[in-house]
Short mmCIF file of C-alpha atoms in Angstrom, two decimals:
data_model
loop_
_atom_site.label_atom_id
_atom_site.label_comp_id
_atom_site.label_asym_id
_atom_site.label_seq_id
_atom_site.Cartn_x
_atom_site.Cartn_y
_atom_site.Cartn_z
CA UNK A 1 -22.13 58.04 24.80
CA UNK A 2 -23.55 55.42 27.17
CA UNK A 3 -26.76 57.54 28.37
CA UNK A 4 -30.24 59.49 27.27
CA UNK A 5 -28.92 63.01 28.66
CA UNK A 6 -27.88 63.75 25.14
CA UNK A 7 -30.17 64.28 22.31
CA UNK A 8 -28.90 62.81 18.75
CA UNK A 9 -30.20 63.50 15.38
CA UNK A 10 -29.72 59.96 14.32
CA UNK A 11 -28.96 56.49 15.12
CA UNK A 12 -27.40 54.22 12.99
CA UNK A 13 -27.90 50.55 13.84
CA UNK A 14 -25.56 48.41 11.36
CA UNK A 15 -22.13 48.85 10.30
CA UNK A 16 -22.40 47.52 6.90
CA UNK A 17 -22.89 48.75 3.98
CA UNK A 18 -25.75 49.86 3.88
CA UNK A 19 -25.05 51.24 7.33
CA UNK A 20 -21.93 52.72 6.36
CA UNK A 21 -23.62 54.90 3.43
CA UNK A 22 -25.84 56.37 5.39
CA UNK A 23 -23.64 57.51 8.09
CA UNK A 24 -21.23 58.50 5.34
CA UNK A 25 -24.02 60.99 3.98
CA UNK A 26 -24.71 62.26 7.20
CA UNK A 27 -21.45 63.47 7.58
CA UNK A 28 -22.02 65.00 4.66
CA UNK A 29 -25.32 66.36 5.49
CA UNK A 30 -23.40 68.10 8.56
CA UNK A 31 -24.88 66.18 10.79
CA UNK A 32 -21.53 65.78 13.59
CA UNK A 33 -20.14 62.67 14.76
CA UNK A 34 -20.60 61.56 18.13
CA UNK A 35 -22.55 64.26 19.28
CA UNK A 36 -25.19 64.55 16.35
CA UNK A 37 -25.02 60.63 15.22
CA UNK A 38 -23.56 56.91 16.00
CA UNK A 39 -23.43 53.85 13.85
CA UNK A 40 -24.12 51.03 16.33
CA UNK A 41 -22.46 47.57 15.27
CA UNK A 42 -23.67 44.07 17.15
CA UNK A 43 -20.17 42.97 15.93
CA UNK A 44 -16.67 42.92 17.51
CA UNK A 45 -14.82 44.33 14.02
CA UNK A 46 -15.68 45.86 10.94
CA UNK A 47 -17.36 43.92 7.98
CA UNK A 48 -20.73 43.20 9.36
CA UNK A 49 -22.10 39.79 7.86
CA UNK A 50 -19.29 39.52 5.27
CA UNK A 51 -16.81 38.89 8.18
CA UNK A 52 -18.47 35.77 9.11
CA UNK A 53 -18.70 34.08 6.02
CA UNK A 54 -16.81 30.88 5.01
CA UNK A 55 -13.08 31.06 4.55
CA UNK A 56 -13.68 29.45 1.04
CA UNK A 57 -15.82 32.16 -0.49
CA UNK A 58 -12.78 33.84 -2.41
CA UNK A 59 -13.68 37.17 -3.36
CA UNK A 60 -14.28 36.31 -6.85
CA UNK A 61 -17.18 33.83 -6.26
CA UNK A 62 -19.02 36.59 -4.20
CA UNK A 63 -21.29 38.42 -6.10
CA UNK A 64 -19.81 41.43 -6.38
CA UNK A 65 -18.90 44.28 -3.91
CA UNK A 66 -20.26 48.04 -4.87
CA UNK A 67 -18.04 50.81 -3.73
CA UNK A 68 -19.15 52.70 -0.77
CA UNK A 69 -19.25 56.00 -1.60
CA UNK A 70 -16.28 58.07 -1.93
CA UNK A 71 -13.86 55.25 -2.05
CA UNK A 72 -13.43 52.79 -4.58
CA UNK A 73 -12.56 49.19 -3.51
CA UNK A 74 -10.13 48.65 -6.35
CA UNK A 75 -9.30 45.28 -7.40
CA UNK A 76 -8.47 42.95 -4.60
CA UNK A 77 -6.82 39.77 -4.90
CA UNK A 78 -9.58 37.21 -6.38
CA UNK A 79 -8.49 34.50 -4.64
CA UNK A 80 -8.15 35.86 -0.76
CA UNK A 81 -11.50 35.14 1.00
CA UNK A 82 -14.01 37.98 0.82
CA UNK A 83 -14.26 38.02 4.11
CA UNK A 84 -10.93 39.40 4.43
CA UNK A 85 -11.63 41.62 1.20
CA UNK A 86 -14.84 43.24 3.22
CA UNK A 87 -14.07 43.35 6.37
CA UNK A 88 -10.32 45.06 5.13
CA UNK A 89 -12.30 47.51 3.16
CA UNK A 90 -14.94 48.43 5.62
CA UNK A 91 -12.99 49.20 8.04
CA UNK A 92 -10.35 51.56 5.81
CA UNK A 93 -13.83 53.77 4.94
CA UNK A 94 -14.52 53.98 8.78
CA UNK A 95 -10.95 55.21 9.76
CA UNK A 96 -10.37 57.63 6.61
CA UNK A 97 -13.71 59.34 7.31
CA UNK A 98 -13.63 59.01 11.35
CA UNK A 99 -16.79 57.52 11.63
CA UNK A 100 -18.45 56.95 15.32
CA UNK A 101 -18.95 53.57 15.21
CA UNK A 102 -19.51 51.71 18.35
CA UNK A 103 -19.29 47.86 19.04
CA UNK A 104 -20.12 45.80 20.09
CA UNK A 105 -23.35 47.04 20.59
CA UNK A 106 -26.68 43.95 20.54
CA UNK A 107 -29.54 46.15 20.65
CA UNK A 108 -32.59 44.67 21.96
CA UNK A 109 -35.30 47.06 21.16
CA UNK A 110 -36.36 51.03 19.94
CA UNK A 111 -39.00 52.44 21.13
CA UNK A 112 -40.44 55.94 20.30
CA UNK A 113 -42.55 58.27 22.48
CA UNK A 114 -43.52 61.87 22.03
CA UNK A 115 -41.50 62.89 18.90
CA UNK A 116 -37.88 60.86 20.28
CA UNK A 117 -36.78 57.48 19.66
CA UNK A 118 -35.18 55.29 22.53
CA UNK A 119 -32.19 52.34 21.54
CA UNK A 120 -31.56 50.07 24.08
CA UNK A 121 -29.37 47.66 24.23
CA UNK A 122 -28.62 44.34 25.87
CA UNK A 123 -26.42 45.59 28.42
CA UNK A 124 -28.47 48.66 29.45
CA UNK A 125 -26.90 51.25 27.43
CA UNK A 126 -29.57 53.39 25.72
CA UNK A 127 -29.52 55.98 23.22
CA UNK A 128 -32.24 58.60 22.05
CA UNK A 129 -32.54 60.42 19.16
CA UNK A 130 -34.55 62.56 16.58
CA UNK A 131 -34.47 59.56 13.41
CA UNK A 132 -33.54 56.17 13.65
CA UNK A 133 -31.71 54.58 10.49
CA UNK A 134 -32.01 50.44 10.86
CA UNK A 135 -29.18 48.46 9.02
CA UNK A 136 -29.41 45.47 10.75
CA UNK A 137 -29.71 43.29 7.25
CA UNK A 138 -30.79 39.44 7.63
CA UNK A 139 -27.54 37.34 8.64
CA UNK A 140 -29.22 37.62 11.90
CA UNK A 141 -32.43 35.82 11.20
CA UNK A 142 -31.58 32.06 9.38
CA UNK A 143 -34.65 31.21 8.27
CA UNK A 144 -35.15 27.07 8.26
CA UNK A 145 -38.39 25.71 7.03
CA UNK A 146 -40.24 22.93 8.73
CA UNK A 147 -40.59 19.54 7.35
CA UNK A 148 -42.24 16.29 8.64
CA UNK A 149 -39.54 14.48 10.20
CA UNK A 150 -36.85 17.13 10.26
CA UNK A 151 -37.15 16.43 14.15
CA UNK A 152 -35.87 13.09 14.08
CA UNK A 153 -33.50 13.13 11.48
CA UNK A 154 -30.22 11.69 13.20
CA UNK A 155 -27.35 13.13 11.02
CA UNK A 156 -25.91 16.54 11.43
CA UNK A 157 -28.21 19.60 10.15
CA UNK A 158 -26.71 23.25 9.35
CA UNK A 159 -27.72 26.08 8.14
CA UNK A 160 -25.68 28.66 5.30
CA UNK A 161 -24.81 30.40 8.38
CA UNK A 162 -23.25 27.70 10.15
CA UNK A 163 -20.99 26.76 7.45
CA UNK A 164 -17.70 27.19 7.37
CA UNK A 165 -15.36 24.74 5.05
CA UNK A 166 -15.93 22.26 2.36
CA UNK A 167 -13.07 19.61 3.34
CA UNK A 168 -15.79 19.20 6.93
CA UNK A 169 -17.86 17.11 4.56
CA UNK A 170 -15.34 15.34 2.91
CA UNK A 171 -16.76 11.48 2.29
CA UNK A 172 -20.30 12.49 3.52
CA UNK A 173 -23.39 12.38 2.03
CA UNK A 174 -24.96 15.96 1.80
CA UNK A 175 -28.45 16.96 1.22
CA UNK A 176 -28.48 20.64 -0.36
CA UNK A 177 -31.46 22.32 0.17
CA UNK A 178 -32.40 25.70 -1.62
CA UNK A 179 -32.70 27.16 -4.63
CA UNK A 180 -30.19 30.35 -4.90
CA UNK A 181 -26.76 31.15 -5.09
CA UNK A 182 -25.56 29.78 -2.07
CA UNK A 183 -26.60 26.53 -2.82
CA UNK A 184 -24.81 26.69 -6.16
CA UNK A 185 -21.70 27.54 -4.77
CA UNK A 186 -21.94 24.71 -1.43
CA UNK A 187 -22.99 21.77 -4.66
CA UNK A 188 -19.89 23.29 -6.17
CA UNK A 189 -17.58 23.26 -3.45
CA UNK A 190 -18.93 20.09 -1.75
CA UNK A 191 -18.40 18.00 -4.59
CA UNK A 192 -14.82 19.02 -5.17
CA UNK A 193 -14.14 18.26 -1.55
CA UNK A 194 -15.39 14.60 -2.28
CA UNK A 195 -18.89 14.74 -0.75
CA UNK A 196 -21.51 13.08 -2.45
CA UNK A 197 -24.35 15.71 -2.90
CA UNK A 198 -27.93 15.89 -3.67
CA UNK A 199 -29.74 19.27 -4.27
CA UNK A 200 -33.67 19.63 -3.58
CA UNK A 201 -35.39 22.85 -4.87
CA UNK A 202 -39.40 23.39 -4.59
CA UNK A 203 -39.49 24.17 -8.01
CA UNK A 204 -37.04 23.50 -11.13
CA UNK A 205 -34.15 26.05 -10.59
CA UNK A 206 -35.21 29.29 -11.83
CA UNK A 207 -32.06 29.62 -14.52
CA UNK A 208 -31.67 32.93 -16.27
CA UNK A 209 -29.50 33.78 -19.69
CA UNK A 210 -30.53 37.43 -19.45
CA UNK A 211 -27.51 39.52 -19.17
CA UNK A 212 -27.41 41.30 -16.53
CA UNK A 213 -27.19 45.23 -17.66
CA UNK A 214 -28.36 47.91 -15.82
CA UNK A 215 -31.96 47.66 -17.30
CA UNK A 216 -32.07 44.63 -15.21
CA UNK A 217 -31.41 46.01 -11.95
CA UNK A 218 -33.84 48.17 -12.25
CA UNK A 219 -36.44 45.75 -13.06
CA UNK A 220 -35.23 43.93 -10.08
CA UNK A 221 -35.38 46.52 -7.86
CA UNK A 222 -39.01 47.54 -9.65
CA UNK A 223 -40.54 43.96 -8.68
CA UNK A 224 -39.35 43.91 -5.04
CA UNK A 225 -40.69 47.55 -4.07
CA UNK A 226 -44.08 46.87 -5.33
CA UNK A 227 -44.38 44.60 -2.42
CA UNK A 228 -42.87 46.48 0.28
CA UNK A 229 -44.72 49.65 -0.94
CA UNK A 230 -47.87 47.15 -0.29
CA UNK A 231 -46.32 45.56 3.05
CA UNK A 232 -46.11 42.30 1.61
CA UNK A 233 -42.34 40.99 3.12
CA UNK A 234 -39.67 40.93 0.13
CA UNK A 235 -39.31 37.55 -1.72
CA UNK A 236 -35.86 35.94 -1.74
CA UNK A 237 -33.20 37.22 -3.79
CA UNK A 238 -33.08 34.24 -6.16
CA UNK A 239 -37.14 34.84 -6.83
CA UNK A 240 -36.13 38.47 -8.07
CA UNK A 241 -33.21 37.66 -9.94
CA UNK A 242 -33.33 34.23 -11.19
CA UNK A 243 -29.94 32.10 -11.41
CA UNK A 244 -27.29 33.65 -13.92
CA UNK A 245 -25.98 31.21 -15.91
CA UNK A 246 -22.61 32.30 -15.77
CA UNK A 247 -19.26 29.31 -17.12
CA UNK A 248 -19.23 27.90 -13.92
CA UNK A 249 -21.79 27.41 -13.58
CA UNK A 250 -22.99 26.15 -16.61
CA UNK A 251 -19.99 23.37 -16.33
CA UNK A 252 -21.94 22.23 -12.95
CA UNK A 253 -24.90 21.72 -15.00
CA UNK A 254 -23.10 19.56 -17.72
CA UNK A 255 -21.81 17.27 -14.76
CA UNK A 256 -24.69 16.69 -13.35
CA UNK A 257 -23.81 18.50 -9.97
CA UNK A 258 -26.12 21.70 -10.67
CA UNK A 259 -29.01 19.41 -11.15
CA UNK A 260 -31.99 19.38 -9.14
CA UNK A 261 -33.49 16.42 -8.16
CA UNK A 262 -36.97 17.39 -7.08
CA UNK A 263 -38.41 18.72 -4.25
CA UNK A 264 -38.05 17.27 -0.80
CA UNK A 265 -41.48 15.85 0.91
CA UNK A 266 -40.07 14.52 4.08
CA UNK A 267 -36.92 13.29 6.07
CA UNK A 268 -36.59 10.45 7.41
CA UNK A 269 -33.80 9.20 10.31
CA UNK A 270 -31.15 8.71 7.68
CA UNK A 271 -32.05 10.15 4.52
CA UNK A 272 -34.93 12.44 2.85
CA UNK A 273 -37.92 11.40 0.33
CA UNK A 274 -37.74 13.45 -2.68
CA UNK A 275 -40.65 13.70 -4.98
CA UNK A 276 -39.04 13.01 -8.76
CA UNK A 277 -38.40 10.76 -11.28
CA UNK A 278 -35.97 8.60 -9.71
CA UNK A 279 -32.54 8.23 -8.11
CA UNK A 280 -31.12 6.42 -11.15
CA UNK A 281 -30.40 9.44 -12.97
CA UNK A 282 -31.89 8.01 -16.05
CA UNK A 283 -34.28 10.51 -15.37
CA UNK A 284 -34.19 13.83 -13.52
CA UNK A 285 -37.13 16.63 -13.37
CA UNK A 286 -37.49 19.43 -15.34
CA UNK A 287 -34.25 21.81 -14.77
CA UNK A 288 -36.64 24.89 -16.19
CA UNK A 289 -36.69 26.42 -19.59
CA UNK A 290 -33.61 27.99 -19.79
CA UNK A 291 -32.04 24.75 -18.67
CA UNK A 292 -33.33 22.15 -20.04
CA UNK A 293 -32.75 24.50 -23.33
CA UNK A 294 -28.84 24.33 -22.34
CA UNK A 295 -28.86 20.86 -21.72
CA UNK A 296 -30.67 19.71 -25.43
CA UNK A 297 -28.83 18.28 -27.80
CA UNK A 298 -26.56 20.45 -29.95
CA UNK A 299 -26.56 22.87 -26.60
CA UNK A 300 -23.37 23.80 -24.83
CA UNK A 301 -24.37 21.38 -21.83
CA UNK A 302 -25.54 18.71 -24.62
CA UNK A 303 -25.84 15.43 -22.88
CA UNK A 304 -25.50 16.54 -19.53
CA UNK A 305 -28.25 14.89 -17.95
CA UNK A 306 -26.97 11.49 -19.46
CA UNK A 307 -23.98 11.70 -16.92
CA UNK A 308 -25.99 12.38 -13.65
CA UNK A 309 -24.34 10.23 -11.31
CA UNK A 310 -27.05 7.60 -9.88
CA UNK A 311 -27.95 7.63 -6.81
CA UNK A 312 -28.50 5.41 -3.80
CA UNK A 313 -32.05 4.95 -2.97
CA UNK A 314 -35.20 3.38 -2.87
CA UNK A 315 -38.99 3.56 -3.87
CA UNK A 316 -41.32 5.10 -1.26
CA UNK A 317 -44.91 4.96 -1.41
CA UNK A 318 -46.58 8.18 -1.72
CA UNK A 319 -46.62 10.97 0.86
CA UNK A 320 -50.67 11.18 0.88
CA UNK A 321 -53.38 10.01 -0.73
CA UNK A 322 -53.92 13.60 -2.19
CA UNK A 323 -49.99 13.36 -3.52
CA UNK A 324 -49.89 10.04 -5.64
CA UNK A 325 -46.61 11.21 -7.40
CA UNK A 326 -43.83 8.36 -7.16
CA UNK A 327 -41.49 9.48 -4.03
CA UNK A 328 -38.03 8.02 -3.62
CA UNK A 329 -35.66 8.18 -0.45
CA UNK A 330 -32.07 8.87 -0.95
CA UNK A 331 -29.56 8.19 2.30
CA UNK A 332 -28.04 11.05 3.50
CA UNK A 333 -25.71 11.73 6.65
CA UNK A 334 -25.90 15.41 6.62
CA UNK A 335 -28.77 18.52 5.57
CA UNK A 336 -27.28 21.95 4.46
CA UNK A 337 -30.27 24.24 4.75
CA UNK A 338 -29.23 27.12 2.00
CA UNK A 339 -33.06 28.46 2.42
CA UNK A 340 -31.99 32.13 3.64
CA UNK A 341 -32.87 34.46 6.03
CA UNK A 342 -35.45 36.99 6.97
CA UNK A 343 -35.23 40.39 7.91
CA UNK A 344 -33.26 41.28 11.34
CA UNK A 345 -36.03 42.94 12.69
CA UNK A 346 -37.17 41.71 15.81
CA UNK A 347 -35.54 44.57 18.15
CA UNK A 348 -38.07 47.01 16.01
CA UNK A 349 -41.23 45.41 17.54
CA UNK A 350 -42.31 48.13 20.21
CA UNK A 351 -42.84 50.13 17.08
CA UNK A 352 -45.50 48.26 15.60
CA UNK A 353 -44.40 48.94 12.19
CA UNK A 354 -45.18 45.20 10.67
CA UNK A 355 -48.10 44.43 8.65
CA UNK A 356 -49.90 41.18 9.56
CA UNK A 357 -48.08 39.08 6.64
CA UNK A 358 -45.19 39.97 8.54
CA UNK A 359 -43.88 42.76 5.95
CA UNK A 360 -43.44 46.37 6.56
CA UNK A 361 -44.94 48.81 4.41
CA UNK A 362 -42.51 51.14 2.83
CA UNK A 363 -43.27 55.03 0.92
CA UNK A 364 -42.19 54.95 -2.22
CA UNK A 365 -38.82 55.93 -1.82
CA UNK A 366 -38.02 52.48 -0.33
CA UNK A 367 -36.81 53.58 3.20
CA UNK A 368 -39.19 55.39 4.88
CA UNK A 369 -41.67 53.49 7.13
CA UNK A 370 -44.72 54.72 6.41
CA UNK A 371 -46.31 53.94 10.09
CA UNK A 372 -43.49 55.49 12.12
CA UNK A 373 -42.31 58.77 10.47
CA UNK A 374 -38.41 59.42 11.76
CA UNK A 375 -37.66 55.13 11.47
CA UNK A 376 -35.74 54.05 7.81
CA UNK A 377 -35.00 50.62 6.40
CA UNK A 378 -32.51 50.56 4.46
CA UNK A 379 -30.49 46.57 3.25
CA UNK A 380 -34.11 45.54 3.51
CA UNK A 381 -36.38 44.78 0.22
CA UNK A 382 -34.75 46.31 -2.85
CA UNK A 383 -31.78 47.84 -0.96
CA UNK A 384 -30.49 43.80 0.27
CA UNK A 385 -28.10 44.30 -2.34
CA UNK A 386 -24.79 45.99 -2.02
CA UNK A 387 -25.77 48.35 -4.82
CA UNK A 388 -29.07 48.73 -3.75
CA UNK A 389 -27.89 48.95 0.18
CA UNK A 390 -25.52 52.23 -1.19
CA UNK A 391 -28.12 53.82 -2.81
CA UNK A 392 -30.57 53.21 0.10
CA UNK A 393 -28.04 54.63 2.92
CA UNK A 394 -27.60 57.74 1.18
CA UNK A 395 -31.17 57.98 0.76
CA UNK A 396 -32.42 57.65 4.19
CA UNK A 397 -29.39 59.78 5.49
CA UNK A 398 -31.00 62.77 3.42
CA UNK A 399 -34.17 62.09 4.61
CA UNK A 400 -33.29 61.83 8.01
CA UNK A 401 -31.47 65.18 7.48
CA UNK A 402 -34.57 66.73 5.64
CA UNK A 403 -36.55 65.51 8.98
CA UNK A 404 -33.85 67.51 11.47
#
């Protein structure tokens, strides 16, 4: 369907999971394939994000994969690439229930007038339709902060999305900057490879020994919708979550790879001035509570911080006169910017839906817009997570049916 002759019930725009759910409960809504909804997909395959990540991320360092609904995933090989894993498994649930997925479709903007929204996408084509169910996620939208100097900083710069093997940064000195899982897993990986790393978080890492039942997802999911209910824009995932401090993990921490080393204040041409201690790694900052608890003698990461490998570096004088900490500057050749992404959401902005902080304000069912009535998000605040993005696509798929 390549014109706006036809009248759909819904649009679909994302083909992953949380994409996938909802056109899944369409179908089981009765809502007909191809003539009553289409999933639009800005990719070339099935998988959406997962089929671009890193070769390296084996399926058991993801994070775990939630079953789209109807078929289980099973138990995949741990060590074949997730990628792989996803993509495989994605695009099984789209053949065994025949869904209408078209791709590669780049949409470029929605627009709505008198009761009917309008797709359009780069090439022209153009859809319209009764509800509009947005998937697009956030691999999309890199988000990169600004720093002073990050402009003339010489050495290579990347961002999570941009990175695809550890062995590319063998011998190389790498700058880590973030504070979630991602940058857990590049320290982890990078270091094996034979990089020399440094990690930089705002803030000590926010390390969690909670276990992680089912009372904690919902108080995860709790926290995040009382902004988007508000139209504040979700925090990251790591804010919501915290770090789990799983073996792995914890065995980074004892080696001193885990470690933070402060936060960065600047970069310079060949390195970045980081606002701690000191590079010798006599003394490190504050790792947090739950950390620093670990890492205390008698803990299971006892003496950990007394094998921080030392650093090359220097003193710096201080960034301002209103910031008279101690700064140092360590050399680096290369910045990995693990600082996440935003919302895809830019193709939405005919529909005036975002609040001035740049959120949008959600009813408290978490996927109804509450400025455009017919228009869901769903992968987007509480749903970002596969689990979440399930239970959100089903969701708005009733709604949307409830609206027809």
């Amino acid at each position: 369907m390549t014109s706006t002759e036809e009248l759909l019930d819904a649009v679909v725009i994302g083909a992953g999971q949380a994409g996938l759910s909802a056109a899944g409960q369409l179908l089981r809504k009765r809502v007909e394939p191809g003539t009553g909804f289409v999933v639009l997909d800005a990719n070339d395959g099935p998988g959406g994000a997962w089929r671009h990540r890193w070769d390296a991320l084996t399926f058991d360092a993801a994070h775990g994969i939630h079953d789209l609904p109807g078929m289980p995933l099973g138990t995949p090989d741990p060590r074949e690439p997730a990628s792989r894993v996803v993509s495989r498994y994605y695009g099984a649930y789209e053949e065994q229930l025949a869904l209408p997925v078209i791709r590669p479709v780049d949409v470029r903007s929605v627009d709505h007038l008198q009761g009917v929204f309008t797709v359009t996408a780069a090439d022209g084509r153009q859809w319209r339709a009764r509800t509009v169910i947005n998937a697009t996620g956030t691999w999309d939208s890199p988000y990169v902060p600004y720093y002073p100097g990050i402009a003339e900083f010489t050495g290579r710069q990347l961002h999570t999305r941009g990175f695809t093997a550890a062995q590319d940064f063998t011998g190389r000195s790498v700058l880590v900057v973030g504070g979630g899982t991602s940058a857990l897993q590049f320290l982890l990986q990078l270091h094996e490879a034979g990089a020399t790393t440094v990690w930089t978080t705002r803030r000590a890492p926010d390390w969690t020994d909670r276990f992680l039942d089912a009372s904690w997802g919902v108080d995860v999911e709790s926290s995040v919708s009382a902004r988007t209910t508000m139209g504040l824009p979700p925090l990251s995932v790591v804010a919501a979550t915290g770090l789990p401090v799983t073996e792995q993990y914890l065995a980074g921490i004892a080696a001193g790879v885990l470690v933070s080393r402060g936060p960065l204040r600047r970069i310079t041409p060949g390195g970045a001035v980081l606002d701690g201690p000191g590079p010798d790694g006599g003394r490190v900052p504050s790792q947090g509570d739950v950390a620093d608890r670990l890492l205390a003698p008698g803990g299971p990461a006892s003496g950990g911080l007394d094998r921080v490998p030392a650093l090359t570096g220097r003193a710096c004088t201080a960034v301002s006169s209103e910031d008279p900490l101690t700064t140092w500057e360590t050399p680096v050749d290369t910045i990995l910017w693990a600082t996440g992404f935003r919302a895809s959401l830019d193709h939405l902005s005919p529909l005036h839906v975002r609040e001035r902080g740049r959120g949008v304000r959600m009813e408290r069912d978490g996927v109804t817009v509450a400025k455009m009535p017919g228009l869901f998000l769903v992968g987007y605040g509480a749903s970002a997570s596969t689990i979440g993005a399930t239970r959100a696509g089903r969701r708005a798929a009733v709604q949307a049916a409830a609206c027809l």
